[in-house]
Amino acid sequence: MHASWPFHPHGVEEKIRPGTVVKLEIGIWAMGIEYEEGEGLQVRVSGRNLAVNNFGTSEHTDNEGAHKGHVILP
């Protein structure tokens, strides 16, 4: 792996109490896309790999959680 794609070996189970906010570092595929004014960027965090062309809606759209997520872009 590389610096933009953190490696998680899952060698140890770490239980987290419900409602606890934790930092999760995940990899994001590098892409070269130009956006026009008014267009947006959608970031979807999933427990499975999504195909690059999978732009449909998720079957679990009601899972909004109690906390807002943040994405830091370079």
Short mmCIF file of C-alpha atoms in Angstrom, two decimals:
data_model
loop_
_atom_site.label_atom_id
_atom_site.label_comp_id
_atom_site.label_asym_id
_atom_site.label_seq_id
_atom_site.Cartn_x
_atom_site.Cartn_y
_atom_site.Cartn_z
CA MET A 1 0.00 0.00 0.00
CA HIS A 2 1.03 3.66 -0.02
CA ALA A 3 0.60 6.75 2.14
CA SER A 4 -2.75 7.66 0.55
CA TRP A 5 -4.14 4.19 1.24
CA PRO A 6 -3.80 3.28 4.95
CA PHE A 7 -3.31 -0.42 5.73
CA HIS A 8 -5.53 -1.98 8.38
CA PRO A 9 -4.44 -5.59 9.12
CA HIS A 10 -7.46 -6.24 11.39
CA GLY A 11 -5.20 -8.31 13.66
CA VAL A 12 -6.85 -7.07 16.86
CA GLU A 13 -10.52 -6.55 17.68
CA GLU A 14 -11.14 -3.10 19.17
CA LYS A 15 -14.62 -2.73 20.62
CA ILE A 16 -16.09 0.77 20.69
CA ARG A 17 -18.93 1.85 22.92
CA PRO A 18 -22.06 2.90 20.98
CA GLY A 19 -22.15 6.66 20.43
CA THR A 20 -18.37 7.04 20.62
CA VAL A 21 -16.86 9.20 17.87
CA VAL A 22 -13.66 7.72 16.42
CA LYS A 23 -11.21 8.79 13.72
CA LEU A 24 -11.12 6.38 10.77
CA GLU A 25 -8.48 6.81 8.08
CA ILE A 26 -9.51 5.28 4.77
CA GLY A 27 -8.01 5.30 1.31
CA ILE A 28 -9.52 7.29 -1.53
CA TRP A 29 -8.68 6.40 -5.11
CA ALA A 30 -6.64 9.07 -6.85
CA MET A 31 -8.61 10.48 -9.78
CA GLY A 32 -8.13 13.30 -12.24
CA ILE A 33 -11.57 14.78 -12.79
CA GLU A 34 -12.40 18.38 -13.65
CA TYR A 35 -15.59 19.76 -12.18
CA GLU A 36 -17.61 22.56 -13.69
CA GLU A 37 -18.97 25.41 -11.57
CA GLY A 38 -21.96 24.21 -9.56
CA GLU A 39 -21.02 20.53 -9.71
CA GLY A 40 -20.25 18.65 -6.51
CA LEU A 41 -18.21 15.83 -5.09
CA GLN A 42 -19.85 12.89 -3.31
CA VAL A 43 -17.85 10.75 -0.87
CA ARG A 44 -19.42 7.42 0.06
CA VAL A 45 -17.93 5.40 2.92
CA SER A 46 -18.92 1.75 2.66
CA GLY A 47 -18.11 -1.54 4.29
CA ARG A 48 -17.46 -3.05 0.87
CA ASN A 49 -15.65 -2.11 -2.31
CA LEU A 50 -17.74 -0.16 -4.79
CA ALA A 51 -17.14 -0.23 -8.51
CA VAL A 52 -15.89 3.01 -10.05
CA ASN A 53 -19.09 3.31 -12.08
CA ASN A 54 -21.44 2.52 -9.17
CA PHE A 55 -23.17 5.90 -8.94
CA GLY A 56 -26.65 4.60 -8.06
CA THR A 57 -28.28 5.06 -4.68
CA SER A 58 -27.43 2.76 -1.81
CA GLU A 59 -30.06 0.42 -0.44
CA HIS A 60 -29.34 1.85 3.05
CA THR A 61 -30.06 5.54 2.50
CA ASP A 62 -31.71 5.94 5.93
CA ASN A 63 -28.46 5.36 7.88
CA GLU A 64 -27.47 8.96 8.58
CA GLY A 65 -25.88 8.49 12.00
CA ALA A 66 -25.77 10.92 14.89
CA HIS A 67 -22.49 12.63 13.98
CA LYS A 68 -21.30 14.49 10.91
CA GLY A 69 -18.33 13.15 9.01
CA HIS A 70 -15.51 15.31 7.69
CA VAL A 71 -13.30 14.82 4.66
CA ILE A 72 -10.01 16.70 4.36
CA LEU A 73 -8.97 17.20 0.74
CA PRO A 74 -5.56 18.47 -0.34
#
